[in-house]
PDB file of C-alpha atoms in Angstrom:
ATOM      1  CA  ALA G 297     176.873 -56.252-128.375  1.00 69.00           C
ATOM      2  CA  MET G 298     177.599 -58.110-125.124  1.00 78.00           C
ATOM      3  CA  ALA G 299     177.842 -61.416-127.001  1.00 77.00           C
ATOM      4  CA  ALA G 300     180.321 -59.833-129.398  1.00 71.00           C
ATOM      5  CA  ASP G 301     182.373 -58.481-126.487  1.00 71.00           C
ATOM      6  CA  ALA G 302     182.466 -61.904-124.813  1.00 72.00           C
ATOM      7  CA  THR G 303     183.573 -63.710-127.966  1.00 74.00           C
ATOM      8  CA  PRO G 304     187.250 -64.258-128.771  1.00 71.00           C
ATOM      9  CA  PRO G 305     188.506 -63.113-132.187  1.00 65.00           C
ATOM     10  CA  GLY G 306     187.640 -65.548-134.968  1.00 65.00           C
ATOM     11  CA  ALA G 307     184.780 -67.150-133.034  1.00 73.00           C
ATOM     12  CA  ALA G 308     181.058 -66.471-132.909  1.00 75.00           C
ATOM     13  CA  THR G 309     178.558 -66.383-130.064  1.00 79.00           C
ATOM     14  CA  VAL G 310     174.986 -66.689-131.242  1.00 83.00           C
ATOM     15  CA  VAL G 311     172.097 -65.565-129.064  1.00 82.00           C
ATOM     16  CA  ARG G 312     168.898 -66.124-131.005  1.00 84.00           C
ATOM     17  CA  ASP G 313     166.162 -63.507-131.069  1.00 83.00           C
ATOM     18  CA  ASP G 314     164.174 -65.454-128.487  1.00 85.00           C
ATOM     19  CA  PRO G 315     163.214 -63.807-125.167  1.00 85.00           C
ATOM     20  CA  TYR G 316     164.144 -66.904-123.154  1.00 88.00           C
ATOM     21  CA  GLU G 317     167.544 -67.313-124.793  1.00 88.00           C
ATOM     22  CA  ILE G 318     168.286 -63.591-124.415  1.00 87.00           C
ATOM     23  CA  ALA G 319     167.308 -63.699-120.737  1.00 88.00           C
ATOM     24  CA  ALA G 320     169.408 -66.834-120.148  1.00 88.00           C
ATOM     25  CA  PHE G 321     172.432 -65.122-121.689  1.00 88.00           C
ATOM     26  CA  LEU G 322     171.990 -61.816-119.835  1.00 90.00           C
ATOM     27  CA  ARG G 323     170.667 -62.633-116.353  1.00 91.00           C
ATOM     28  CA  THR G 324     173.812 -64.091-114.791  1.00 90.00           C
ATOM     29  CA  LYS G 325     176.201 -61.434-116.087  1.00 90.00           C
ATOM     30  CA  PRO G 326     177.500 -58.882-113.540  1.00 91.00           C
ATOM     31  CA  THR G 327     175.974 -55.408-113.718  1.00 92.00           C
ATOM     32  CA  ALA G 328     179.259 -53.956-115.018  1.00 89.00           C
ATOM     33  CA  ALA G 329     178.921 -56.137-118.143  1.00 88.00           C
ATOM     34  CA  LEU G 330     176.150 -53.848-119.398  1.00 90.00           C
ATOM     35  CA  PRO G 331     177.328 -50.983-121.602  1.00 85.00           C
ATOM     36  CA  GLY G 332     177.197 -47.753-119.639  1.00 84.00           C
ATOM     37  CA  ILE G 333     177.592 -49.421-116.223  1.00 88.00           C
ATOM     38  CA  GLY G 334     181.054 -48.555-114.960  1.00 86.00           C
ATOM     39  CA  PRO G 335     182.672 -49.391-111.630  1.00 87.00           C
ATOM     40  CA  LYS G 336     181.064 -46.491-109.737  1.00 89.00           C
ATOM     41  CA  THR G 337     177.579 -47.279-111.020  1.00 91.00           C
ATOM     42  CA  ALA G 338     178.081 -50.991-110.288  1.00 91.00           C
ATOM     43  CA  ARG G 339     179.066 -50.121-106.697  1.00 92.00           C
ATOM     44  CA  ALA G 340     176.017 -47.866-106.324  1.00 92.00           C
ATOM     45  CA  LEU G 341     173.751 -50.670-107.525  1.00 95.00           C
ATOM     46  CA  ALA G 342     175.490 -53.234-105.295  1.00 94.00           C
ATOM     47  CA  ARG G 343     174.665 -51.113-102.231  1.00 94.00           C
ATOM     48  CA  TYR G 344     171.025 -51.958-103.015  1.00 95.00           C
ATOM     49  CA  GLY G 345     171.737 -55.648-103.640  1.00 95.00           C
ATOM     50  CA  ILE G 346     171.643 -55.269-107.428  1.00 95.00           C
ATOM     51  CA  THR G 347     174.691 -57.215-108.627  1.00 94.00           C
ATOM     52  CA  THR G 348     173.599 -58.976-111.831  1.00 94.00           C
ATOM     53  CA  VAL G 349     171.881 -57.981-115.050  1.00 94.00           C
ATOM     54  CA  GLY G 350     168.968 -60.153-113.899  1.00 94.00           C
ATOM     55  CA  ASP G 351     168.684 -58.024-110.759  1.00 95.00           C
ATOM     56  CA  ILE G 352     168.465 -54.893-112.927  1.00 95.00           C
ATOM     57  CA  ALA G 353     165.799 -56.538-115.093  1.00 94.00           C
ATOM     58  CA  ASP G 354     163.801 -57.471-111.975  1.00 95.00           C
ATOM     59  CA  THR G 355     164.040 -53.998-110.415  1.00 95.00           C
ATOM     60  CA  ARG G 356     161.188 -51.630-111.174  1.00 95.00           C
ATOM     61  CA  LEU G 357     162.158 -48.675-113.369  1.00 95.00           C
ATOM     62  CA  PRO G 358     161.171 -45.992-110.798  1.00 95.00           C
ATOM     63  CA  THR G 359     163.487 -47.632-108.242  1.00 95.00           C
ATOM     64  CA  LEU G 360     166.359 -47.672-110.733  1.00 95.00           C
ATOM     65  CA  GLN G 361     165.647 -44.026-111.560  1.00 95.00           C
ATOM     66  CA  ARG G 362     166.037 -43.062-107.889  1.00 94.00           C
ATOM     67  CA  ILE G 363     169.401 -44.851-107.790  1.00 94.00           C
ATOM     68  CA  LEU G 364     170.842 -43.922-111.205  1.00 93.00           C
ATOM     69  CA  GLY G 365     168.867 -41.012-112.556  1.00 92.00           C
ATOM     70  CA  THR G 366     166.307 -41.068-115.351  1.00 93.00           C
ATOM     71  CA  GLY G 367     168.437 -41.542-118.474  1.00 91.00           C
ATOM     72  CA  ALA G 368     170.919 -44.053-117.073  1.00 91.00           C
ATOM     73  CA  ALA G 369     168.120 -46.059-115.448  1.00 94.00           C
ATOM     74  CA  ARG G 370     166.131 -46.261-118.686  1.00 94.00           C
ATOM     75  CA  GLN G 371     169.200 -47.396-120.637  1.00 93.00           C
ATOM     76  CA  ALA G 372     170.194 -50.008-118.021  1.00 94.00           C
ATOM     77  CA  HIS G 373     166.610 -51.273-117.759  1.00 95.00           C
ATOM     78  CA  ASP G 374     166.256 -51.633-121.539  1.00 93.00           C
ATOM     79  CA  LEU G 375     169.637 -53.336-121.943  1.00 91.00           C
ATOM     80  CA  ALA G 376     168.878 -55.728-119.079  1.00 93.00           C
ATOM     81  CA  HIS G 377     165.749 -56.762-120.988  1.00 91.00           C
ATOM     82  CA  GLY G 378     167.708 -57.268-124.221  1.00 88.00           C
ATOM     83  CA  ILE G 379     166.489 -54.047-125.846  1.00 88.00           C
ATOM     84  CA  ASP G 380     169.427 -52.382-127.582  1.00 85.00           C
ATOM     85  CA  GLU G 381     168.882 -50.149-130.588  1.00 84.00           C
ATOM     86  CA  ARG G 382     172.588 -49.490-131.164  1.00 79.00           C
ATOM     87  CA  PRO G 383     173.903 -51.088-134.363  1.00 78.00           C
ATOM     88  CA  VAL G 384     176.558 -53.802-134.160  1.00 70.00           C
ATOM     89  CA  ILE G 385     179.289 -53.044-136.677  1.00 71.00           C
ATOM     90  CA  PRO G 386     181.389 -56.119-137.505  1.00 68.00           C
ATOM     91  CA  GLY G 387     185.110 -55.443-137.426  1.00 64.00           C
ATOM     92  CA  ALA G 388     184.740 -52.040-135.741  1.00 64.00           C
ATOM     93  CA  ALA G 389     187.613 -50.908-133.547  1.00 63.00           C
ATOM     94  CA  PRO G 390     186.926 -51.739-129.909  1.00 65.00           C
ATOM     95  CA  LYS G 391     186.136 -48.634-127.920  1.00 72.00           C
ATOM     96  CA  THR G 392     188.718 -49.511-125.284  1.00 79.00           C
ATOM     97  CA  MET G 393     191.301 -52.125-124.468  1.00 83.00           C
ATOM     98  CA  SER G 394     192.048 -52.570-120.801  1.00 85.00           C
ATOM     99  CA  ALA G 395     194.425 -54.271-118.414  1.00 86.00           C
ATOM    100  CA  GLY G 396     194.087 -54.671-114.685  1.00 88.00           C
ATOM    101  CA  HIS G 397     195.828 -55.974-111.600  1.00 88.00           C
ATOM    102  CA  ARG G 398     194.511 -56.820-108.167  1.00 88.00           C
ATOM    103  CA  PHE G 399     196.658 -56.616-105.058  1.00 89.00           C
ATOM    104  CA  ASP G 400     195.572 -59.434-102.734  1.00 87.00           C
ATOM    105  CA  ARG G 401     197.206 -57.739 -99.762  1.00 88.00           C
ATOM    106  CA  ASP G 402     198.069 -54.187 -98.800  1.00 87.00           C
ATOM    107  CA  GLU G 403     201.051 -52.996-100.801  1.00 85.00           C
ATOM    108  CA  LEU G 404     202.639 -49.828 -99.474  1.00 85.00           C
ATOM    109  CA  ASP G 405     205.829 -49.854-101.541  1.00 89.00           C
ATOM    110  CA  PRO G 406     205.541 -47.125-104.228  1.00 89.00           C
ATOM    111  CA  ASP G 407     208.188 -48.897-106.329  1.00 93.00           C
ATOM    112  CA  GLN G 408     205.979 -52.002-106.420  1.00 90.00           C
ATOM    113  CA  HIS G 409     203.027 -49.832-107.525  1.00 89.00           C
ATOM    114  CA  HIS G 410     205.192 -48.332-110.277  1.00 91.00           C
ATOM    115  CA  ARG G 411     206.410 -51.769-111.443  1.00 93.00           C
ATOM    116  CA  THR G 412     202.827 -53.040-111.525  1.00 91.00           C
ATOM    117  CA  VAL G 413     201.645 -50.151-113.705  1.00 89.00           C
ATOM    118  CA  LEU G 414     204.629 -50.576-116.035  1.00 92.00           C
ATOM    119  CA  ARG G 415     203.863 -54.303-116.362  1.00 92.00           C
ATOM    120  CA  LEU G 416     200.220 -53.489-117.187  1.00 90.00           C
ATOM    121  CA  VAL G 417     201.315 -51.033-119.866  1.00 88.00           C
ATOM    122  CA  GLN G 418     203.726 -53.595-121.346  1.00 91.00           C
ATOM    123  CA  ASP G 419     201.029 -56.302-121.320  1.00 89.00           C
ATOM    124  CA  LEU G 420     198.556 -53.965-122.992  1.00 86.00           C
ATOM    125  CA  GLY G 421     201.079 -52.965-125.660  1.00 85.00           C
ATOM    126  CA  ALA G 422     201.983 -56.592-126.330  1.00 87.00           C
ATOM    127  CA  ARG G 423     198.301 -57.538-126.663  1.00 84.00           C
ATOM    128  CA  LEU G 424     197.728 -54.740-129.151  1.00 82.00           C
ATOM    129  CA  ARG G 425     200.798 -55.685-131.210  1.00 84.00           C
ATOM    130  CA  THR G 426     200.144 -59.447-131.275  1.00 84.00           C
ATOM    131  CA  SER G 427     196.362 -59.343-131.752  1.00 77.00           C
ATOM    132  CA  GLY G 428     196.503 -57.142-134.836  1.00 76.00           C
ATOM    133  CA  GLU G 429     193.575 -55.153-133.424  1.00 76.00           C
ATOM    134  CA  ILE G 430     193.139 -51.439-132.963  1.00 80.00           C
ATOM    135  CA  THR G 431     191.451 -49.506-130.196  1.00 83.00           C
ATOM    136  CA  GLN G 432     190.250 -45.990-129.506  1.00 83.00           C
ATOM    137  CA  ALA G 433     191.174 -45.842-125.802  1.00 86.00           C
ATOM    138  CA  LEU G 434     193.425 -47.559-123.277  1.00 87.00           C
ATOM    139  CA  THR G 435     192.354 -48.287-119.695  1.00 88.00           C
ATOM    140  CA  LEU G 436     194.454 -49.412-116.729  1.00 88.00           C
ATOM    141  CA  THR G 437     192.790 -50.512-113.486  1.00 87.00           C
ATOM    142  CA  VAL G 438     194.502 -51.370-110.219  1.00 87.00           C
ATOM    143  CA  THR G 439     192.352 -52.933-107.495  1.00 87.00           C
ATOM    144  CA  TYR G 440     193.640 -52.781-103.941  1.00 86.00           C
ATOM    145  CA  ALA G 441     193.208 -55.299-101.128  1.00 86.00           C
ATOM    146  CA  ASP G 442     190.274 -53.298 -99.712  1.00 87.00           C
ATOM    147  CA  ARG G 443     188.603 -53.530-103.173  1.00 81.00           C
ATOM    148  CA  SER G 444     189.002 -49.835-103.900  1.00 85.00           C
ATOM    149  CA  GLN G 445     190.208 -49.101-107.415  1.00 84.00           C
ATOM    150  CA  THR G 446     192.237 -46.624-109.384  1.00 86.00           C
ATOM    151  CA  THR G 447     191.319 -46.482-113.071  1.00 87.00           C
ATOM    152  CA  ARG G 448     192.908 -44.336-115.736  1.00 87.00           C
ATOM    153  CA  THR G 449     191.720 -44.124-119.339  1.00 87.00           C
ATOM    154  CA  ARG G 450     193.502 -42.394-122.179  1.00 87.00           C
ATOM    155  CA  THR G 451     191.504 -41.693-125.336  1.00 86.00           C
ATOM    156  CA  LEU G 452     193.694 -41.761-128.423  1.00 83.00           C
ATOM    157  CA  ALA G 453     193.566 -39.103-131.133  1.00 84.00           C
ATOM    158  CA  GLU G 454     192.703 -41.808-133.669  1.00 82.00           C
ATOM    159  CA  PRO G 455     192.177 -45.568-133.496  1.00 75.00           C
ATOM    160  CA  THR G 456     195.627 -47.069-132.999  1.00 76.00           C
TER     161      THR G 456
END
């Protein structure tokens, strides 16, 4: 699933069913690349020095369970080892399409914040129209100079 997510439309990324090739593909990816690891979970893991999928794979399951809880730790641990029982459905609508912006310096002007969000919405709309793809949810993320984030997701009534 991660290979499919990282592949542009019309291309293919092949990761053979070989433990070494799977590990080589997964280990260097950031923790947030794993399904189910969002920004908050990634920050919680980073506080313990766990910043890559390889770090998750190398962390003992009981330690992950203390950080994430039993279910989330088991899922992250399995995915980090290339164990994913979820089916890959070719051509399925992406769960979410997102756009983001990072302010490199403090920006206190509310009009600039508003313009940034409007530009993100326009970019997201243009991507959806020109790509010919559909999605089930839209996500906007703004990252501030201090690395804090505001993320908003809107789930659509039907894939659009």
